[in-house]
Short mmCIF file of C-alpha atoms in Angstrom, two decimals:
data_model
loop_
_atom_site.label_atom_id
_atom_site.label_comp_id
_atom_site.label_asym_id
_atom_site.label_seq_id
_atom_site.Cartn_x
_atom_site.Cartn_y
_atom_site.Cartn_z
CA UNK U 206 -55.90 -37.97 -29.98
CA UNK U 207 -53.67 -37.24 -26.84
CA UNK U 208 -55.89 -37.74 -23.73
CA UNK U 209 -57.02 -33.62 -22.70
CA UNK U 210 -55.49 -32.26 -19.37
CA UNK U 211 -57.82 -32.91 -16.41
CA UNK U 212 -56.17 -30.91 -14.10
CA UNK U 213 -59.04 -28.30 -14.38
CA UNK U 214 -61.39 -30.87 -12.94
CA UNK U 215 -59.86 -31.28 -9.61
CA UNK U 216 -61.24 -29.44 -6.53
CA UNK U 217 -59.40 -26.45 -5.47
CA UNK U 218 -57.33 -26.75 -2.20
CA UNK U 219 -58.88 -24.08 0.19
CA UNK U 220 -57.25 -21.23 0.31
CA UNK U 221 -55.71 -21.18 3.66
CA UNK U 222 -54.58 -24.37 3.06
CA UNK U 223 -52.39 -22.97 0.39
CA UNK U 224 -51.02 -20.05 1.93
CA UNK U 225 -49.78 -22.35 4.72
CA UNK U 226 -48.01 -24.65 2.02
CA UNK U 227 -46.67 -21.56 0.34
CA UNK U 228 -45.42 -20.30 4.14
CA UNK U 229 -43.49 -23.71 4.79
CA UNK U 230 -42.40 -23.66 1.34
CA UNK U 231 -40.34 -20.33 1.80
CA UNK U 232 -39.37 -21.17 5.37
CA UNK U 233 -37.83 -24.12 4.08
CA UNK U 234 -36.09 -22.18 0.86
CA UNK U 235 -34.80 -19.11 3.57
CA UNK U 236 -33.15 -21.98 5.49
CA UNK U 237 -31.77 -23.92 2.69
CA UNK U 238 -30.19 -20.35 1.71
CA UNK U 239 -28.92 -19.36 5.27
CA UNK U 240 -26.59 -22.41 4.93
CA UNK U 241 -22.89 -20.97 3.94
CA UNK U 242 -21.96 -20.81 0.09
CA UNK U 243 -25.87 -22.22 -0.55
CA UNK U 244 -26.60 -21.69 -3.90
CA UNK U 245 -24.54 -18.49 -4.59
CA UNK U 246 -21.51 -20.54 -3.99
CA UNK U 247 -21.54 -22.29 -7.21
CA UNK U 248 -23.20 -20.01 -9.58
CA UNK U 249 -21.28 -18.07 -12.25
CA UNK U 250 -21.36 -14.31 -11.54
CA UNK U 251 -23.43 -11.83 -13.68
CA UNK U 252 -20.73 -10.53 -14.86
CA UNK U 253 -17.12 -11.72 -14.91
CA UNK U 254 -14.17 -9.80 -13.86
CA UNK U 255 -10.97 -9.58 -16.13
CA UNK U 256 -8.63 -10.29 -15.52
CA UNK U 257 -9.74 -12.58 -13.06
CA UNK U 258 -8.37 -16.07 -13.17
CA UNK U 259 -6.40 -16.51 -9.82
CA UNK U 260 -4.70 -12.89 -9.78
CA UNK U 261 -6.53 -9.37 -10.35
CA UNK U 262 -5.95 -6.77 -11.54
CA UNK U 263 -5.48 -5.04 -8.12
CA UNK U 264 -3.28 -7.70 -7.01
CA UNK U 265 -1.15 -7.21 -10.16
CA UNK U 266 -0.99 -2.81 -9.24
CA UNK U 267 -0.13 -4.01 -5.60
CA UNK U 268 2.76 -6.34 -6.46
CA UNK U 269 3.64 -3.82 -9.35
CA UNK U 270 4.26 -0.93 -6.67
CA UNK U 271 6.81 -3.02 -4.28
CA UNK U 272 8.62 -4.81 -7.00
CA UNK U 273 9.11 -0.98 -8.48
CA UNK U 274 9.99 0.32 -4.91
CA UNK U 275 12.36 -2.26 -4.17
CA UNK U 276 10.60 -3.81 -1.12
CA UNK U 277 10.99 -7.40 -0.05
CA UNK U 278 9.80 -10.46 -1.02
CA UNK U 279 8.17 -8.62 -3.83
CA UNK U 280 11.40 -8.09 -5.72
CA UNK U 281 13.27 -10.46 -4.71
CA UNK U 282 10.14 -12.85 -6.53
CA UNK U 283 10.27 -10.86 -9.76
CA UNK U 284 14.10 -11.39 -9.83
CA UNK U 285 14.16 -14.87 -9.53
CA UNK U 286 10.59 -15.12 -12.61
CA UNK U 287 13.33 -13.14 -14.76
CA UNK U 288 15.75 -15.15 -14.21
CA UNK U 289 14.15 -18.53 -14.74
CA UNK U 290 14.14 -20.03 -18.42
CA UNK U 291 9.88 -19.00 -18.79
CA UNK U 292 10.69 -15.54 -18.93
CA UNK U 293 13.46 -15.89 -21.84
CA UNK U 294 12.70 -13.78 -24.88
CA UNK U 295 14.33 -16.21 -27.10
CA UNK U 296 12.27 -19.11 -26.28
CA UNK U 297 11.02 -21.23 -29.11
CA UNK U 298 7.40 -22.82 -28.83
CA UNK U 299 7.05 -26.32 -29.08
CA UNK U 300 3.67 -27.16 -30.18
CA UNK U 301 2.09 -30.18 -31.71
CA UNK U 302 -1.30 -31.30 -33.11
CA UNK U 303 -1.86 -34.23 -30.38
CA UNK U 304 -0.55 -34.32 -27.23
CA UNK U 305 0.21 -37.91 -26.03
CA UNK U 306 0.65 -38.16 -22.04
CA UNK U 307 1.00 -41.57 -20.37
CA UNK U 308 0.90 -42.34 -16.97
CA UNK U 309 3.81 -40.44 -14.85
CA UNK U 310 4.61 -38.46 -18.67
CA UNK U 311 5.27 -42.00 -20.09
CA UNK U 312 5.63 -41.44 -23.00
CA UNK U 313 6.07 -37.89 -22.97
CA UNK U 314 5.18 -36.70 -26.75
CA UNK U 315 5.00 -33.16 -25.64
CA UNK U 316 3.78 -33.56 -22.05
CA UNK U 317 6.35 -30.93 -20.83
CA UNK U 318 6.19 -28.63 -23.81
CA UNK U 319 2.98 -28.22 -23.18
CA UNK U 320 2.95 -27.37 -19.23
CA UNK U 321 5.85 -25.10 -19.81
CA UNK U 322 5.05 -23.48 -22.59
CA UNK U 323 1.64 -22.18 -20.78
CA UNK U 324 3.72 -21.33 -17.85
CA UNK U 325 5.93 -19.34 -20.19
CA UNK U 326 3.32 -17.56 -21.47
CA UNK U 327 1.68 -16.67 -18.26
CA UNK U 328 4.78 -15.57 -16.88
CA UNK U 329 5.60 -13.43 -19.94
CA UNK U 330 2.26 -11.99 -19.05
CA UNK U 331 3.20 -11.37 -15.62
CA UNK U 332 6.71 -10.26 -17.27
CA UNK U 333 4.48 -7.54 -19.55
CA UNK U 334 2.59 -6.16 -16.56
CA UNK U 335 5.02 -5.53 -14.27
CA UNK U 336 8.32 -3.59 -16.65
CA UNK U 337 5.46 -2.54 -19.47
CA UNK U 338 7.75 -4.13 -22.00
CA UNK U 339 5.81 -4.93 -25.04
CA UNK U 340 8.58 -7.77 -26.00
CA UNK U 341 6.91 -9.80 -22.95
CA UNK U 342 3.66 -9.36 -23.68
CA UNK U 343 4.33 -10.20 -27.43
CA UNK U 344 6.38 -13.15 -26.60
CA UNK U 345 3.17 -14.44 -24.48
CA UNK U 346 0.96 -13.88 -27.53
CA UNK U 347 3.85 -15.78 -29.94
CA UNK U 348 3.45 -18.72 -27.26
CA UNK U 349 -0.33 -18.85 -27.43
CA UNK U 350 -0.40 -18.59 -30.99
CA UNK U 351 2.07 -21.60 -31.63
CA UNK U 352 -0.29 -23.77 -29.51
CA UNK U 353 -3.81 -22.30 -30.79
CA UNK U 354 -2.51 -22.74 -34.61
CA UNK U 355 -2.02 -26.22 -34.40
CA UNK U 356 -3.16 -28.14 -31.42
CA UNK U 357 -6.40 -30.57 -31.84
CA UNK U 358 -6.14 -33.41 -29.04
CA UNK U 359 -4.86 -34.96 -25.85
CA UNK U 360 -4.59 -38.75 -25.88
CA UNK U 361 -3.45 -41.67 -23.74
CA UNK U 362 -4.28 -42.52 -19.70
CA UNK U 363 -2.33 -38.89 -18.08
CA UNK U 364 -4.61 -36.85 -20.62
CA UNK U 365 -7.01 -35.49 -18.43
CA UNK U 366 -4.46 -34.43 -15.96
CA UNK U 367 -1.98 -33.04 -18.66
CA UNK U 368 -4.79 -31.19 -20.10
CA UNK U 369 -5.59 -30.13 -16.66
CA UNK U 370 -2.71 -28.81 -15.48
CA UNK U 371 -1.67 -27.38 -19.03
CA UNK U 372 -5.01 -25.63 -18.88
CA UNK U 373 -4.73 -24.26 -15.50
CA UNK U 374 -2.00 -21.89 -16.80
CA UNK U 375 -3.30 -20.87 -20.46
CA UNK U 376 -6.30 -19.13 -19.18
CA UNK U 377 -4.22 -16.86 -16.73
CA UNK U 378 -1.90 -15.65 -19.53
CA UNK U 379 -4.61 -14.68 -21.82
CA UNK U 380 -6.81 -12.96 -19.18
CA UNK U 381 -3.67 -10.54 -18.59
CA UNK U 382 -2.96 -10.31 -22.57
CA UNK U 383 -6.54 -9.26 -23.38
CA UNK U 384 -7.57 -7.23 -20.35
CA UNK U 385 -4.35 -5.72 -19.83
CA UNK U 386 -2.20 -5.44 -22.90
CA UNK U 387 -2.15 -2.00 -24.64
CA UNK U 388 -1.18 -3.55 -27.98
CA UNK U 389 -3.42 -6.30 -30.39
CA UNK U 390 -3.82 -9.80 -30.47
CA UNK U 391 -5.10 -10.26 -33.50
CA UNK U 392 -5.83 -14.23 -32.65
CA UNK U 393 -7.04 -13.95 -28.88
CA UNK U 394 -10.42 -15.91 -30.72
CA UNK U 395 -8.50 -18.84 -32.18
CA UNK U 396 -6.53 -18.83 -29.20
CA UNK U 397 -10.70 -19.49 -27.13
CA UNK U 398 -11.86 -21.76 -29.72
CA UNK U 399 -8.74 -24.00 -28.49
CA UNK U 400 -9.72 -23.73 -24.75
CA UNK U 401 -13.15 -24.46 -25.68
CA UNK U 402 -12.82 -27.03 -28.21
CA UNK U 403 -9.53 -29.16 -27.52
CA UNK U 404 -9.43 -28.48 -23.26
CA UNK U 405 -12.58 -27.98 -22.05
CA UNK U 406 -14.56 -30.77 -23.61
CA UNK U 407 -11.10 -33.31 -21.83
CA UNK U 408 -11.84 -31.74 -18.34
CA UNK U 409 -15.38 -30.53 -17.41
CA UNK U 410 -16.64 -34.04 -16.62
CA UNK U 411 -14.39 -34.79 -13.69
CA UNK U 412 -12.31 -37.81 -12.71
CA UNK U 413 -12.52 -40.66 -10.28
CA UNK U 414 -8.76 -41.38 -10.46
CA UNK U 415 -6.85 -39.25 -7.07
CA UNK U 416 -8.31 -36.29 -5.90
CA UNK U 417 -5.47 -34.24 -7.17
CA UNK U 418 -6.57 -34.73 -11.03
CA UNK U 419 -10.00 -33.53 -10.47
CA UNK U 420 -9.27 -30.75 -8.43
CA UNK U 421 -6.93 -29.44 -11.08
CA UNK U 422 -9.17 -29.94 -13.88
CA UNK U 423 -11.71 -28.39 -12.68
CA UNK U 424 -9.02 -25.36 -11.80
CA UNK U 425 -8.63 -25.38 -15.53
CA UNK U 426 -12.15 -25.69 -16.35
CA UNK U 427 -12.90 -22.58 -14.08
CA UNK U 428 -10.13 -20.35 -15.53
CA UNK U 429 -11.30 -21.04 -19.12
CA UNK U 430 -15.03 -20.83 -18.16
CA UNK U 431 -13.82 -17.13 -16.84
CA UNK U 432 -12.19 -16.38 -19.81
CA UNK U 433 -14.60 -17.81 -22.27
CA UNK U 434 -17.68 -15.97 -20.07
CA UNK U 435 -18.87 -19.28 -20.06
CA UNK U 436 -21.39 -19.75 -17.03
CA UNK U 437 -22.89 -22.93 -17.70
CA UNK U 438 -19.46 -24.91 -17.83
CA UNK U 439 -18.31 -22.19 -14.63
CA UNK U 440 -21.32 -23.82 -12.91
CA UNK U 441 -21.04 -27.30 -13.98
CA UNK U 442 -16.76 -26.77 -12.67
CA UNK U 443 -17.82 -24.86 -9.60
CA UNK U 444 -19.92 -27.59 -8.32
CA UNK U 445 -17.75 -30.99 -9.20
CA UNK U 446 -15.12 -28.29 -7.34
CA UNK U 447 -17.08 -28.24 -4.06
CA UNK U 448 -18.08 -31.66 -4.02
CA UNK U 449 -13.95 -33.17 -4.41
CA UNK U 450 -12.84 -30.68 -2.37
CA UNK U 451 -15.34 -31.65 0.88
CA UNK U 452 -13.83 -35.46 -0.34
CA UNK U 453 -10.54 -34.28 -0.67
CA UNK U 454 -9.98 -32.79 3.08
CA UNK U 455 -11.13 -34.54 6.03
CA UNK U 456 -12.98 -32.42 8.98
CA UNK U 457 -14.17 -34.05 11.68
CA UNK U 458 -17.15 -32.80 11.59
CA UNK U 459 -18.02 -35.04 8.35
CA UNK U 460 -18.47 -38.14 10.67
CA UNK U 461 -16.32 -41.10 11.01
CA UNK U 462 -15.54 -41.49 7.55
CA UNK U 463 -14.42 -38.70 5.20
CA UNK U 464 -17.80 -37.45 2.46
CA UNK U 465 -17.12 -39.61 -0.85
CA UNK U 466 -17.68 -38.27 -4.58
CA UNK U 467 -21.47 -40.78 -5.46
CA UNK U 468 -19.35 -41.51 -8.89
CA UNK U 469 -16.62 -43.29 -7.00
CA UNK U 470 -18.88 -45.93 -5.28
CA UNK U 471 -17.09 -45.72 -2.12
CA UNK U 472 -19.76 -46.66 0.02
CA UNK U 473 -18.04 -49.17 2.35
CA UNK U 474 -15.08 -47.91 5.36
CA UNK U 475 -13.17 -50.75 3.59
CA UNK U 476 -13.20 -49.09 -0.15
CA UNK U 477 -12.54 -45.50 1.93
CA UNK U 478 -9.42 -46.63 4.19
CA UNK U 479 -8.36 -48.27 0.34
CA UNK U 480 -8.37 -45.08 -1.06
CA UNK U 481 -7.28 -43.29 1.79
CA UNK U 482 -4.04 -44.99 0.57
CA UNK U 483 -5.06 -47.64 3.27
CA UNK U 484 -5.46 -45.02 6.22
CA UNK U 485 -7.77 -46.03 8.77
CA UNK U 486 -7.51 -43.41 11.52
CA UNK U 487 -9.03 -39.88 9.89
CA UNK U 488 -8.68 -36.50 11.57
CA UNK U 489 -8.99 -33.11 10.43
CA UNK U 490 -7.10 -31.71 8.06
CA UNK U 491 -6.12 -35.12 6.42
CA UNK U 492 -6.01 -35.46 2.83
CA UNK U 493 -7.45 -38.25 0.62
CA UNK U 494 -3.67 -38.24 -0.59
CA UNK U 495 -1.29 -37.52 2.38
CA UNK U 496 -0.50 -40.92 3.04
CA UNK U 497 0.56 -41.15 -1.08
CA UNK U 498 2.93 -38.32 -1.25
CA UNK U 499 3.10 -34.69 -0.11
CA UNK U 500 4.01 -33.62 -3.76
CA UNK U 501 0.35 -35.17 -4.85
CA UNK U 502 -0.89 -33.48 -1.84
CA UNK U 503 0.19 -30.19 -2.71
CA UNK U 504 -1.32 -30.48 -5.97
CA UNK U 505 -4.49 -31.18 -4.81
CA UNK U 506 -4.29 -28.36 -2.13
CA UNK U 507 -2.60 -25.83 -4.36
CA UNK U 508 -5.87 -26.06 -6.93
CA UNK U 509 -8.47 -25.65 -4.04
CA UNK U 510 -6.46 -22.53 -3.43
CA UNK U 511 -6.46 -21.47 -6.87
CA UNK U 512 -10.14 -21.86 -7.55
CA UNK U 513 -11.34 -20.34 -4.41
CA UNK U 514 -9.09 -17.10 -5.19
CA UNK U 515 -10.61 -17.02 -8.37
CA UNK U 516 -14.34 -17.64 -6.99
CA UNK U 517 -13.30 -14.60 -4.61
CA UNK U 518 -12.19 -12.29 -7.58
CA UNK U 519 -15.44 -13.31 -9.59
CA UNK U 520 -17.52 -11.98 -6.58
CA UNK U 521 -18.01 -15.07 -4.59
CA UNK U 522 -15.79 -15.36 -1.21
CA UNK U 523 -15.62 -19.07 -0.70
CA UNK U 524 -12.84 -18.90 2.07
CA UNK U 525 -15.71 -18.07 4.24
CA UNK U 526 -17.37 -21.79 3.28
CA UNK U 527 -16.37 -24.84 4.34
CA UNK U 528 -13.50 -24.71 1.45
CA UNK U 529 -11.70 -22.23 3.15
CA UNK U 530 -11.87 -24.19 6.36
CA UNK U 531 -10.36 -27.24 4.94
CA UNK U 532 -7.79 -25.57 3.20
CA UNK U 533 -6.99 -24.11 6.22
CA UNK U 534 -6.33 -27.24 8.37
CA UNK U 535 -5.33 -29.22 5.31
CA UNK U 536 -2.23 -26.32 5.12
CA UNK U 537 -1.68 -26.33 8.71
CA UNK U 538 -1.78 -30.18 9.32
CA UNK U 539 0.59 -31.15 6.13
CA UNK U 540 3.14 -28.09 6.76
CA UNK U 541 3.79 -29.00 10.64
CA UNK U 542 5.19 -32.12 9.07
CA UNK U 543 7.34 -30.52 6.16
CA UNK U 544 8.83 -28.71 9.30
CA UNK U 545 9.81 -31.35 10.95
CA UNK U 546 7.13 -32.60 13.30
CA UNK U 547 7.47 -36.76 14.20
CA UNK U 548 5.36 -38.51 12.59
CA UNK U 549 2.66 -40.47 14.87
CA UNK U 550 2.51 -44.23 14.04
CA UNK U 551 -1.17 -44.28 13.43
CA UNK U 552 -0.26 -41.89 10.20
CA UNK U 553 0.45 -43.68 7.25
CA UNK U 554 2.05 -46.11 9.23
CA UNK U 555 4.83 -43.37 11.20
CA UNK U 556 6.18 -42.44 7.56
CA UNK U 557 5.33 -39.84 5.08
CA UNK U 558 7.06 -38.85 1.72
CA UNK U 559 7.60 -34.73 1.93
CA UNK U 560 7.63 -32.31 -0.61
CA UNK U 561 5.02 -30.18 -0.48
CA UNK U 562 6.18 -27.47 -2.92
CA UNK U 563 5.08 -24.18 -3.11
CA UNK U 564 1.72 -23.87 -2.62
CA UNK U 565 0.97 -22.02 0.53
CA UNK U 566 1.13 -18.44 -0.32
CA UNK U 567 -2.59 -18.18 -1.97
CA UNK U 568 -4.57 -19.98 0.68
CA UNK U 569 -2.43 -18.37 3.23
CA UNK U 570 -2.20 -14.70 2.05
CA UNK U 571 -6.37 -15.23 1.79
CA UNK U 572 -6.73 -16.37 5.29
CA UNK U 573 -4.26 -15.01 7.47
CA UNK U 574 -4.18 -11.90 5.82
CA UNK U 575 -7.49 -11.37 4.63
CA UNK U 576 -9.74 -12.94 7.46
CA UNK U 577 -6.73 -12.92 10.17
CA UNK U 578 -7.00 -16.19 10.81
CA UNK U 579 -3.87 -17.36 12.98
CA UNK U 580 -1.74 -19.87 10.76
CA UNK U 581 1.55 -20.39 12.86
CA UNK U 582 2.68 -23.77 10.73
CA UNK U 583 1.73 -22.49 7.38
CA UNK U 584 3.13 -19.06 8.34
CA UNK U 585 6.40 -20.52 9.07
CA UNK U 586 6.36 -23.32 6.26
CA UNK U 587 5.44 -20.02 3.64
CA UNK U 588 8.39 -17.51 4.94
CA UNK U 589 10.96 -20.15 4.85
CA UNK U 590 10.24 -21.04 0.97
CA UNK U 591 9.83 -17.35 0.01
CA UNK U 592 10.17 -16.78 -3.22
CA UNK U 593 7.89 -19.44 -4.27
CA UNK U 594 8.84 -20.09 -7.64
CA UNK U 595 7.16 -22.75 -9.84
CA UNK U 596 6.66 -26.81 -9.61
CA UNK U 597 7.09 -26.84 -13.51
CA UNK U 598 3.32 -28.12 -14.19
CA UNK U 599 0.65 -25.22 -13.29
CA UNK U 600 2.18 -23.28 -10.15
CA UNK U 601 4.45 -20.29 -10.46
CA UNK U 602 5.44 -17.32 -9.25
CA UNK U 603 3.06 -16.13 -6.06
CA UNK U 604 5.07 -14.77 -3.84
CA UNK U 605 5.02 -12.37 -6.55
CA UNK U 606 1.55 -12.22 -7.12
CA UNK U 607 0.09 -13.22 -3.57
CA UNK U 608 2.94 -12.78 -0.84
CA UNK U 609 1.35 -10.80 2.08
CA UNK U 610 -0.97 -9.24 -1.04
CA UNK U 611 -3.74 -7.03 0.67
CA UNK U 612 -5.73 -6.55 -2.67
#
């Protein structure tokens, strides 16, 4: 026989001894709580928002209004989406059972069909919601449906980003579809199965490779979590989010090194600076990637933005967290230098590779807008690209849906 409990045979603590533990024990809980984002900040909400993946519904109505009245950069956005080849009403889908990605899209067995198909279908959605015309929002459904009827895998070394990136933009079409479109879509549930059987299961674990991959699979694995309701995998997403972003962007308040994802090892300066892409000197607003590229870069920073605008819409304001502030300086420090600033020779040895794309107007509308936080670079950086269009692999279109957005 199993050996009986003896618990009941020990003496009881007195009783004042216990209220006092019970006193230190909530004193220590209230202060672990009073630290920003504690707890809250990674917890799904009790009940999700549609559409809410990146862009609301009251950010759709606001962006609706100006493009209708004419006003700038609204429309002058919404002209160039129509124009571009996602919004075509004679495009063909391109789908395929497995996916193969390698490394830079090498080979490329639907790689780009992929990306651009979601991005067609989002902005089809977009499309829908803004003229009312059921051909867009039926063209977005056609798109989804292709892929949903026949997709079962990603495969080779780029697979987790592909699926990533691919997934990033699914989930924000079909949150407009279903929560905005008058009509039917008689396969929105074959269309979830596929997000939660063939994407979700690719991207919810994370990545050690660059900071950008993580960052946008766990973008993906929000916006599907939303759509699916899912709150355990929103949780799981949420918090792998917070923990690459704090390694992502350097503050200098994180010490003398930059904070390190445990998974990665790094626990020498030597195995940092290395994947620092070898720099040594760190100040705020650094990324784990500017010395790479700033296209990388921008990917990384672009799906911080992303996530935290969709943690926002879902009832949790993480621009008020430590996320916000390194998206802030992470925007400010990369766009002085896509202006034009020299380049000091203790950065990445006095050289950087530009191209930054668009991916200012989200973290920028939030916190200069929003919280009125002065942003002169990014300001400048933001204006001068309006209308942010789309990089082609999970970005598009917000000027449109974020540009100087109040909602």
């Amino acid at each position: 026989m199993p050996d009986t409990p003896t618990r009941h045979r020990r003496r009881r603590r007195p009783v004042l001894l216990s209220i006092v533990a019970a006193a230190a024990t909530a004193a220590l809980v209230g202060a672990l709580l009073a630290w920003p984002g504690a707890h809250r900040a990674d917890a799904a909400p009790s009940t999700f928002v549609h559409p809410g993946v990146t862009v609301s519904k009251s950010q759709l109505d606001f962006a609706r209004t100006k493009v209708n009245a004419g006003a700038q950069p609204w429309k002058g956005a919404y002209d160039q989406m129509m124009a571009s080849k996602y919004a075509s009403l004679t495009r063909t889908a391109a789908p395929r059972a497995t996916v193969e990605c390698g490394s830079y899209s090498n080979p490329n067995y639907g790689c780009t069909d992929e990306r651009e198909d979601a991005i067609a279908a989002y902005t089809d959605a977009l499309a829908w919601y803004i003229t009312r015309d059921d051909r867009y929002a039926k063209k977005s459904i056609e798109l989804m449906d292709a892929w949903s009827a026949v997709l079962k895998d990603h495969t080779n070394s780029n697979a987790p980003l592909q699926t990533g990136w691919a997934g990033s933009s699914w989930p924000k079409a079909a949150e407009l579809i279903k929560y905005t479109y008058t009509g039917t879509w008689a396969n929105s549930g074959r269309f979830a199965t596929m997000l939660r059987d063939v994407y979700l299961p690719e991207i919810i674990n994370g990545s050690n490779s660059n900071g950008n991959w993580e960052l946008s699979m766990m973008e993906a694995a929000v916006g599907i979590s939303v759509f699916l309701e899912d709150k355990t995998s929103y949780d799981k997403a949420m918090a792998k989010f917070r923990t690459r972003t704090a390694a992502y962007i350097y503050l200098s308040s994180d010490g003398s090194v930059p904070k390190t994802v445990p998974s990665q090892n790094l626990d020498t300066t030597a195995k940092i600076v290395s994947y620092w892409q070898g720099q040594s000197t760190f100040v705020t607003g650094l990324t784990q990637e500017t010395c790479r590229d700033f296209t990388h870069t921008g990917y990384g920073i672009s799906a911080i933005s992303h996530v935290a605008e969709t943690s926002r819409i879902q009832g949790t304001d993480l621009y008020g967290t430590d996320v916000g502030e390194r998206l802030r300086q992470a925007l400010g420090f990369q766009s002085k230098y896509q202006l034009g600033e020299a380049v000091p020779s203790w950065l990445c040895g006095g050289s950087l590779a530009l191209g930054l794309g668009p991916v200012t107007e989200v973290g920028y509308n939030a916190l200069h807008n929003r919280l009125g936080i002065a942003m002169t670079n990014t300001q400048k950086l933001t204006e001068l690209n309006r209308p942010a269009g789309s990089n082609n692999l999970f970005v598009a279109w917000e000027t449109l849906t974020h540009g100087d957005n109040p909602s």
